[in-house]
PDB file of C-alpha atoms in Angstrom:
ATOM      1  CA  UNK A  19       0.911  -5.995  17.205  1.00  0.00           C
ATOM      2  CA  UNK A  20       2.244  -3.702  14.452  1.00  0.00           C
ATOM      3  CA  UNK A  21      -0.579  -1.174  14.530  1.00  0.00           C
ATOM      4  CA  UNK A  22      -0.390   2.116  12.676  1.00  0.00           C
ATOM      5  CA  UNK A  23      -2.861   4.916  13.291  1.00  0.00           C
ATOM      6  CA  UNK A  24      -3.636   8.096  11.394  1.00  0.00           C
ATOM      7  CA  UNK A  25      -5.285  11.277  12.523  1.00  0.00           C
ATOM      8  CA  UNK A  26      -7.597  12.694  11.440  1.00  0.00           C
ATOM      9  CA  UNK A  27      -9.501  10.024   9.543  1.00  0.00           C
ATOM     10  CA  UNK A  28     -11.110  12.697   7.398  1.00  0.00           C
ATOM     11  CA  UNK A  29     -10.728  16.453   7.000  1.00  0.00           C
ATOM     12  CA  UNK A  30     -12.463  19.129   4.966  1.00  0.00           C
ATOM     13  CA  UNK A  31     -10.686  22.422   4.438  1.00  0.00           C
ATOM     14  CA  UNK A  32     -10.928  25.564   2.361  1.00  0.00           C
ATOM     15  CA  UNK A  33      -8.689  26.166  -0.602  1.00  0.00           C
ATOM     16  CA  UNK A  34      -5.458  27.893   0.398  1.00  0.00           C
ATOM     17  CA  UNK A  35      -5.279  26.535   3.922  1.00  0.00           C
ATOM     18  CA  UNK A  36      -2.778  24.000   5.260  1.00  0.00           C
ATOM     19  CA  UNK A  37      -3.649  20.613   6.674  1.00  0.00           C
ATOM     20  CA  UNK A  38      -1.523  18.373   8.890  1.00  0.00           C
ATOM     21  CA  UNK A  39      -1.972  14.588   8.984  1.00  0.00           C
ATOM     22  CA  UNK A  40      -0.354  12.481  11.703  1.00  0.00           C
ATOM     23  CA  UNK A  41       0.847   8.914  11.380  1.00  0.00           C
ATOM     24  CA  UNK A  42       1.798   6.957  14.483  1.00  0.00           C
ATOM     25  CA  UNK A  43       3.192   3.481  15.034  1.00  0.00           C
ATOM     26  CA  UNK A  44       1.488   2.392  18.235  1.00  0.00           C
ATOM     27  CA  UNK A  45       3.389  -0.671  19.339  1.00  0.00           C
ATOM     28  CA  UNK A  46       6.696  -0.632  17.507  1.00  0.00           C
ATOM     29  CA  UNK A  47       9.438   1.771  16.569  1.00  0.00           C
ATOM     30  CA  UNK A  48       9.203   2.790  12.926  1.00  0.00           C
ATOM     31  CA  UNK A  49      12.617   3.425  11.447  1.00  0.00           C
ATOM     32  CA  UNK A  50      11.009   4.248   8.109  1.00  0.00           C
ATOM     33  CA  UNK A  51       7.638   5.727   7.257  1.00  0.00           C
ATOM     34  CA  UNK A  52       6.058   6.052   3.842  1.00  0.00           C
ATOM     35  CA  UNK A  53       3.349   8.384   2.592  1.00  0.00           C
ATOM     36  CA  UNK A  54       1.034   7.370  -0.232  1.00  0.00           C
ATOM     37  CA  UNK A  55      -1.765   9.070  -2.102  1.00  0.00           C
ATOM     38  CA  UNK A  56      -4.647   7.152  -3.599  1.00  0.00           C
ATOM     39  CA  UNK A  57      -7.214   8.585  -6.000  1.00  0.00           C
ATOM     40  CA  UNK A  58     -10.595   6.852  -6.403  1.00  0.00           C
ATOM     41  CA  UNK A  59     -10.354   3.436  -8.049  1.00  0.00           C
ATOM     42  CA  UNK A  60      -6.618   3.769  -8.477  1.00  0.00           C
ATOM     43  CA  UNK A  61      -3.560   2.177  -6.956  1.00  0.00           C
ATOM     44  CA  UNK A  62      -1.387   3.604  -4.213  1.00  0.00           C
ATOM     45  CA  UNK A  63       1.138   6.179  -5.357  1.00  0.00           C
ATOM     46  CA  UNK A  64       4.212   6.578  -3.180  1.00  0.00           C
ATOM     47  CA  UNK A  65       4.823  10.221  -2.395  1.00  0.00           C
ATOM     48  CA  UNK A  66       7.824  10.085  -0.102  1.00  0.00           C
ATOM     49  CA  UNK A  67       9.914   7.967   2.224  1.00  0.00           C
ATOM     50  CA  UNK A  68      11.146   9.282   5.526  1.00  0.00           C
ATOM     51  CA  UNK A  69      13.654   7.907   7.972  1.00  0.00           C
ATOM     52  CA  UNK A  70      13.627   9.047  11.582  1.00  0.00           C
ATOM     53  CA  UNK A  71      15.766  12.120  12.086  1.00  0.00           C
ATOM     54  CA  UNK A  72      16.551  12.738   8.434  1.00  0.00           C
ATOM     55  CA  UNK A  73      14.967  14.551   5.510  1.00  0.00           C
ATOM     56  CA  UNK A  74      12.322  12.799   3.483  1.00  0.00           C
ATOM     57  CA  UNK A  75      13.053  11.443   0.029  1.00  0.00           C
ATOM     58  CA  UNK A  76      10.358  12.494  -2.418  1.00  0.00           C
ATOM     59  CA  UNK A  77       9.266  10.589  -5.498  1.00  0.00           C
ATOM     60  CA  UNK A  78       9.615  12.209  -8.876  1.00  0.00           C
ATOM     61  CA  UNK A  79       6.859  14.712  -9.535  1.00  0.00           C
ATOM     62  CA  UNK A  80       5.940  15.266  -5.877  1.00  0.00           C
ATOM     63  CA  UNK A  81       6.428  18.860  -4.745  1.00  0.00           C
ATOM     64  CA  UNK A  82       8.423  18.780  -1.540  1.00  0.00           C
ATOM     65  CA  UNK A  83       7.524  22.377  -0.696  1.00  0.00           C
ATOM     66  CA  UNK A  84       3.844  21.555  -0.944  1.00  0.00           C
ATOM     67  CA  UNK A  85       3.886  18.245   0.911  1.00  0.00           C
ATOM     68  CA  UNK A  86       6.014  18.750   4.009  1.00  0.00           C
ATOM     69  CA  UNK A  87       7.017  15.584   5.807  1.00  0.00           C
ATOM     70  CA  UNK A  88       8.487  15.431   9.285  1.00  0.00           C
ATOM     71  CA  UNK A  89       9.618  12.220  10.970  1.00  0.00           C
ATOM     72  CA  UNK A  90      10.647  13.626  14.327  1.00  0.00           C
ATOM     73  CA  UNK A  91      10.478  10.444  16.382  1.00  0.00           C
ATOM     74  CA  UNK A  92      10.448   6.695  15.946  1.00  0.00           C
ATOM     75  CA  UNK A  93       6.683   6.614  16.392  1.00  0.00           C
ATOM     76  CA  UNK A  94       5.440   9.752  14.656  1.00  0.00           C
ATOM     77  CA  UNK A  95       5.531  11.185  11.156  1.00  0.00           C
ATOM     78  CA  UNK A  96       3.476  14.103   9.884  1.00  0.00           C
ATOM     79  CA  UNK A  97       2.438  15.161   6.407  1.00  0.00           C
ATOM     80  CA  UNK A  98       1.455  18.799   5.956  1.00  0.00           C
ATOM     81  CA  UNK A  99      -0.339  19.756   2.765  1.00  0.00           C
ATOM     82  CA  UNK A 100       0.419  23.450   2.370  1.00  0.00           C
ATOM     83  CA  UNK A 101      -1.882  25.846   0.514  1.00  0.00           C
ATOM     84  CA  UNK A 102      -4.221  23.007  -0.355  1.00  0.00           C
ATOM     85  CA  UNK A 103      -6.248  23.156  -3.557  1.00  0.00           C
ATOM     86  CA  UNK A 104      -9.165  21.016  -4.774  1.00  0.00           C
ATOM     87  CA  UNK A 105      -6.816  18.864  -6.858  1.00  0.00           C
ATOM     88  CA  UNK A 106      -5.104  17.820  -3.606  1.00  0.00           C
ATOM     89  CA  UNK A 107      -8.309  16.122  -2.505  1.00  0.00           C
ATOM     90  CA  UNK A 108      -7.418  12.470  -2.130  1.00  0.00           C
ATOM     91  CA  UNK A 109      -6.999   9.563   0.273  1.00  0.00           C
ATOM     92  CA  UNK A 110      -3.644   9.828   2.051  1.00  0.00           C
ATOM     93  CA  UNK A 111      -2.222   6.661   3.570  1.00  0.00           C
ATOM     94  CA  UNK A 112       0.902   6.204   5.630  1.00  0.00           C
ATOM     95  CA  UNK A 113       2.802   3.034   6.347  1.00  0.00           C
ATOM     96  CA  UNK A 114       5.529   2.238   8.816  1.00  0.00           C
ATOM     97  CA  UNK A 115       8.330  -0.237   8.894  1.00  0.00           C
ATOM     98  CA  UNK A 116      10.394  -1.300  11.863  1.00  0.00           C
ATOM     99  CA  UNK A 117      13.664  -3.128  11.961  1.00  0.00           C
ATOM    100  CA  UNK A 118      14.199  -6.853  11.711  1.00  0.00           C
ATOM    101  CA  UNK A 119      12.011  -9.932  11.309  1.00  0.00           C
ATOM    102  CA  UNK A 120       8.362  -9.387  10.507  1.00  0.00           C
ATOM    103  CA  UNK A 121       8.811  -5.685  11.181  1.00  0.00           C
ATOM    104  CA  UNK A 122      10.675  -5.426   7.878  1.00  0.00           C
ATOM    105  CA  UNK A 123       7.211  -5.455   6.358  1.00  0.00           C
ATOM    106  CA  UNK A 124       5.226  -2.273   5.855  1.00  0.00           C
ATOM    107  CA  UNK A 125       2.176  -1.829   8.057  1.00  0.00           C
ATOM    108  CA  UNK A 126      -0.416   0.566   6.745  1.00  0.00           C
ATOM    109  CA  UNK A 127      -2.545   3.095   8.546  1.00  0.00           C
ATOM    110  CA  UNK A 128      -6.305   3.418   7.994  1.00  0.00           C
ATOM    111  CA  UNK A 129      -5.931   6.450   5.722  1.00  0.00           C
ATOM    112  CA  UNK A 130      -7.044  10.085   5.846  1.00  0.00           C
ATOM    113  CA  UNK A 131      -9.653  11.406   3.439  1.00  0.00           C
ATOM    114  CA  UNK A 132      -8.818  15.021   2.499  1.00  0.00           C
ATOM    115  CA  UNK A 133     -11.429  17.150   0.771  1.00  0.00           C
ATOM    116  CA  UNK A 134     -10.442  20.652  -0.289  1.00  0.00           C
ATOM    117  CA  UNK A 135     -13.335  22.962  -1.099  1.00  0.00           C
TER     118      UNK A 135
ATOM    119  CA  UNK B   8      11.249  -1.960 -15.429  1.00  0.00           C
ATOM    120  CA  UNK B   9       9.907  -0.833 -12.079  1.00  0.00           C
ATOM    121  CA  UNK B  10       6.315  -1.694 -13.030  1.00  0.00           C
ATOM    122  CA  UNK B  11       4.186  -4.485 -11.690  1.00  0.00           C
ATOM    123  CA  UNK B  12       1.325  -5.369 -14.039  1.00  0.00           C
ATOM    124  CA  UNK B  13      -1.812  -6.783 -12.469  1.00  0.00           C
ATOM    125  CA  UNK B  14      -4.809  -8.433 -14.090  1.00  0.00           C
ATOM    126  CA  UNK B  15      -7.733  -8.568 -14.305  1.00  0.00           C
ATOM    127  CA  UNK B  16      -8.904  -5.077 -13.381  1.00  0.00           C
ATOM    128  CA  UNK B  17     -12.142  -6.506 -12.018  1.00  0.00           C
ATOM    129  CA  UNK B  18     -13.369  -9.985 -11.272  1.00  0.00           C
ATOM    130  CA  UNK B  19     -16.729 -11.475 -10.371  1.00  0.00           C
ATOM    131  CA  UNK B  20     -16.820 -14.923  -8.801  1.00  0.00           C
ATOM    132  CA  UNK B  21     -19.637 -16.992  -7.404  1.00  0.00           C
ATOM    133  CA  UNK B  22     -19.581 -17.868  -3.716  1.00  0.00           C
ATOM    134  CA  UNK B  23     -17.551 -20.999  -3.183  1.00  0.00           C
ATOM    135  CA  UNK B  24     -15.553 -20.521  -6.369  1.00  0.00           C
ATOM    136  CA  UNK B  25     -11.847 -19.855  -6.844  1.00  0.00           C
ATOM    137  CA  UNK B  26     -10.676 -16.277  -7.414  1.00  0.00           C
ATOM    138  CA  UNK B  27      -7.399 -15.894  -9.306  1.00  0.00           C
ATOM    139  CA  UNK B  28      -5.469 -12.638  -9.704  1.00  0.00           C
ATOM    140  CA  UNK B  29      -2.236 -12.437 -11.646  1.00  0.00           C
ATOM    141  CA  UNK B  30       0.793 -10.155 -11.518  1.00  0.00           C
ATOM    142  CA  UNK B  31       3.925  -9.867 -13.630  1.00  0.00           C
ATOM    143  CA  UNK B  32       7.137  -7.954 -13.058  1.00  0.00           C
ATOM    144  CA  UNK B  33      10.300  -7.107 -14.958  1.00  0.00           C
ATOM    145  CA  UNK B  34      12.845  -6.139 -12.329  1.00  0.00           C
ATOM    146  CA  UNK B  35      14.837  -9.240 -11.426  1.00  0.00           C
ATOM    147  CA  UNK B  36      16.053  -7.491  -8.266  1.00  0.00           C
ATOM    148  CA  UNK B  37      12.584  -7.861  -6.743  1.00  0.00           C
ATOM    149  CA  UNK B  38      12.678 -10.511  -4.031  1.00  0.00           C
ATOM    150  CA  UNK B  39       9.635  -9.829  -1.877  1.00  0.00           C
ATOM    151  CA  UNK B  40       6.080 -10.145  -3.214  1.00  0.00           C
ATOM    152  CA  UNK B  41       3.203  -9.245  -0.894  1.00  0.00           C
ATOM    153  CA  UNK B  42      -0.523  -9.132  -1.542  1.00  0.00           C
ATOM    154  CA  UNK B  43      -2.732  -6.542   0.120  1.00  0.00           C
ATOM    155  CA  UNK B  44      -6.481  -6.446   0.656  1.00  0.00           C
ATOM    156  CA  UNK B  45      -8.235  -3.106   0.819  1.00  0.00           C
ATOM    157  CA  UNK B  46     -11.836  -2.403   1.752  1.00  0.00           C
ATOM    158  CA  UNK B  47     -13.483   0.885   0.703  1.00  0.00           C
ATOM    159  CA  UNK B  48     -12.325   3.812   2.818  1.00  0.00           C
ATOM    160  CA  UNK B  49      -9.691   1.749   4.616  1.00  0.00           C
ATOM    161  CA  UNK B  50      -5.952   1.334   4.357  1.00  0.00           C
ATOM    162  CA  UNK B  51      -4.532  -1.809   2.745  1.00  0.00           C
ATOM    163  CA  UNK B  52      -3.826  -4.798   4.947  1.00  0.00           C
ATOM    164  CA  UNK B  53      -1.149  -7.399   4.298  1.00  0.00           C
ATOM    165  CA  UNK B  54      -2.781 -10.665   3.292  1.00  0.00           C
ATOM    166  CA  UNK B  55       0.109 -12.946   2.425  1.00  0.00           C
ATOM    167  CA  UNK B  56       3.634 -12.557   1.068  1.00  0.00           C
ATOM    168  CA  UNK B  57       6.195 -14.757  -0.653  1.00  0.00           C
ATOM    169  CA  UNK B  58       9.924 -14.699  -1.295  1.00  0.00           C
ATOM    170  CA  UNK B  59      11.419 -16.294  -4.433  1.00  0.00           C
ATOM    171  CA  UNK B  60      13.005 -19.240  -2.663  1.00  0.00           C
ATOM    172  CA  UNK B  61       9.641 -21.039  -2.693  1.00  0.00           C
ATOM    173  CA  UNK B  62       7.138 -21.565  -5.500  1.00  0.00           C
ATOM    174  CA  UNK B  63       4.008 -21.603  -3.384  1.00  0.00           C
ATOM    175  CA  UNK B  64       2.789 -20.350  -0.034  1.00  0.00           C
ATOM    176  CA  UNK B  65      -0.553 -21.130   1.516  1.00  0.00           C
ATOM    177  CA  UNK B  66      -2.304 -19.466   4.421  1.00  0.00           C
ATOM    178  CA  UNK B  67      -5.823 -20.688   5.003  1.00  0.00           C
ATOM    179  CA  UNK B  68      -7.876 -20.077   1.863  1.00  0.00           C
ATOM    180  CA  UNK B  69      -5.213 -17.844   0.331  1.00  0.00           C
ATOM    181  CA  UNK B  70      -2.364 -19.200  -1.788  1.00  0.00           C
ATOM    182  CA  UNK B  71       0.404 -17.415  -3.654  1.00  0.00           C
ATOM    183  CA  UNK B  72       1.939 -19.207  -6.631  1.00  0.00           C
ATOM    184  CA  UNK B  73       5.298 -17.889  -7.792  1.00  0.00           C
ATOM    185  CA  UNK B  74       7.050 -18.559 -11.114  1.00  0.00           C
ATOM    186  CA  UNK B  75      10.514 -17.056 -10.991  1.00  0.00           C
ATOM    187  CA  UNK B  76      11.491 -17.903 -14.579  1.00  0.00           C
ATOM    188  CA  UNK B  77       8.322 -16.311 -15.957  1.00  0.00           C
ATOM    189  CA  UNK B  78       8.511 -13.410 -13.470  1.00  0.00           C
ATOM    190  CA  UNK B  79       4.901 -13.940 -12.527  1.00  0.00           C
ATOM    191  CA  UNK B  80       3.013 -14.524  -9.328  1.00  0.00           C
ATOM    192  CA  UNK B  81      -0.638 -15.032  -8.566  1.00  0.00           C
ATOM    193  CA  UNK B  82      -3.108 -15.035  -5.712  1.00  0.00           C
ATOM    194  CA  UNK B  83      -5.668 -17.807  -5.432  1.00  0.00           C
ATOM    195  CA  UNK B  84      -8.601 -17.464  -3.075  1.00  0.00           C
ATOM    196  CA  UNK B  85     -10.279 -20.803  -2.486  1.00  0.00           C
ATOM    197  CA  UNK B  86     -13.920 -21.133  -1.461  1.00  0.00           C
ATOM    198  CA  UNK B  87     -14.428 -17.425  -2.104  1.00  0.00           C
ATOM    199  CA  UNK B  88     -16.890 -15.733   0.262  1.00  0.00           C
ATOM    200  CA  UNK B  89     -18.886 -12.482  -0.014  1.00  0.00           C
ATOM    201  CA  UNK B  90     -16.687 -11.079   2.754  1.00  0.00           C
ATOM    202  CA  UNK B  91     -13.711 -11.432   0.407  1.00  0.00           C
ATOM    203  CA  UNK B  92     -15.210  -8.726  -1.828  1.00  0.00           C
ATOM    204  CA  UNK B  93     -12.527  -6.025  -1.801  1.00  0.00           C
ATOM    205  CA  UNK B  94      -9.750  -4.567  -3.912  1.00  0.00           C
ATOM    206  CA  UNK B  95      -6.568  -6.611  -4.023  1.00  0.00           C
ATOM    207  CA  UNK B  96      -3.135  -5.214  -4.796  1.00  0.00           C
ATOM    208  CA  UNK B  97       0.007  -7.141  -5.557  1.00  0.00           C
ATOM    209  CA  UNK B  98       3.325  -5.478  -4.878  1.00  0.00           C
ATOM    210  CA  UNK B  99       7.030  -6.119  -5.202  1.00  0.00           C
ATOM    211  CA  UNK B 100      10.139  -4.892  -3.481  1.00  0.00           C
ATOM    212  CA  UNK B 101      13.848  -5.529  -3.523  1.00  0.00           C
ATOM    213  CA  UNK B 102      16.243  -6.337  -0.690  1.00  0.00           C
ATOM    214  CA  UNK B 103      13.719  -8.510   1.073  1.00  0.00           C
ATOM    215  CA  UNK B 104      11.250  -5.672   1.484  1.00  0.00           C
ATOM    216  CA  UNK B 105      13.756  -3.082   2.601  1.00  0.00           C
ATOM    217  CA  UNK B 106      13.254  -1.103  -0.598  1.00  0.00           C
ATOM    218  CA  UNK B 107      10.045   0.719  -1.449  1.00  0.00           C
ATOM    219  CA  UNK B 108       7.022  -1.259  -2.595  1.00  0.00           C
ATOM    220  CA  UNK B 109       5.929  -1.088  -6.234  1.00  0.00           C
ATOM    221  CA  UNK B 110       2.191  -1.727  -6.459  1.00  0.00           C
ATOM    222  CA  UNK B 111       0.113  -3.292  -9.184  1.00  0.00           C
ATOM    223  CA  UNK B 112      -2.948  -1.483 -10.493  1.00  0.00           C
ATOM    224  CA  UNK B 113      -5.390  -3.388  -8.294  1.00  0.00           C
ATOM    225  CA  UNK B 114      -8.210  -5.866  -8.874  1.00  0.00           C
ATOM    226  CA  UNK B 115     -11.726  -5.199  -7.679  1.00  0.00           C
ATOM    227  CA  UNK B 116     -13.109  -8.566  -6.602  1.00  0.00           C
ATOM    228  CA  UNK B 117     -16.817  -9.162  -6.162  1.00  0.00           C
ATOM    229  CA  UNK B 118     -18.099 -12.432  -4.741  1.00  0.00           C
ATOM    230  CA  UNK B 119     -21.741 -13.040  -5.592  1.00  0.00           C
ATOM    231  CA  UNK B 120     -23.741 -14.865  -2.924  1.00  0.00           C
TER     232      UNK B 120
END
């Protein structure tokens, strides 16, 4: 149980275009979802936290108009990178947390590799 | 005060040996300390976690040791195997994990056959 999926697993896009990444909790209801960014050989950097039905809370230094997060249902959150540039190329990872017991833990998705040309 | 400091940055251990990774924190509000294992190109996976009411937790070959007074915790991997070669991250959170996770910098572990 507690499986989180991401789609796509990798994407290549041209500079200036927008890219949407989906994060789904497959077998539990995720009251909270988190989006991280990870550069090569570095740790995970939290970008934002989103609770179902409410606006995301962004970490300091993360542009909310550039990284649009929508948590429309208890099983789906999306991250849209708007007007992507090469410096946005990174590994984007989501995690999901349910409510109560072991589901208080964060379960991570497999990640999405974004390359902006 | 929100930082979690992890060491070493990289570690090479012979097959069958013990791998030890250390983490230290400052925020006394932290009360949930998980360890994650990440393989290249994959998301991190929860390996084992501990809460401060115990000083040690063991699951198979993996053991967390926790020293509340020193604000330190460590991961021990017994009988290390080549398949354990991965990057390991410690993390900490408050309110039993309800708050956001603060990650350490990561340790790249290589187990030589």
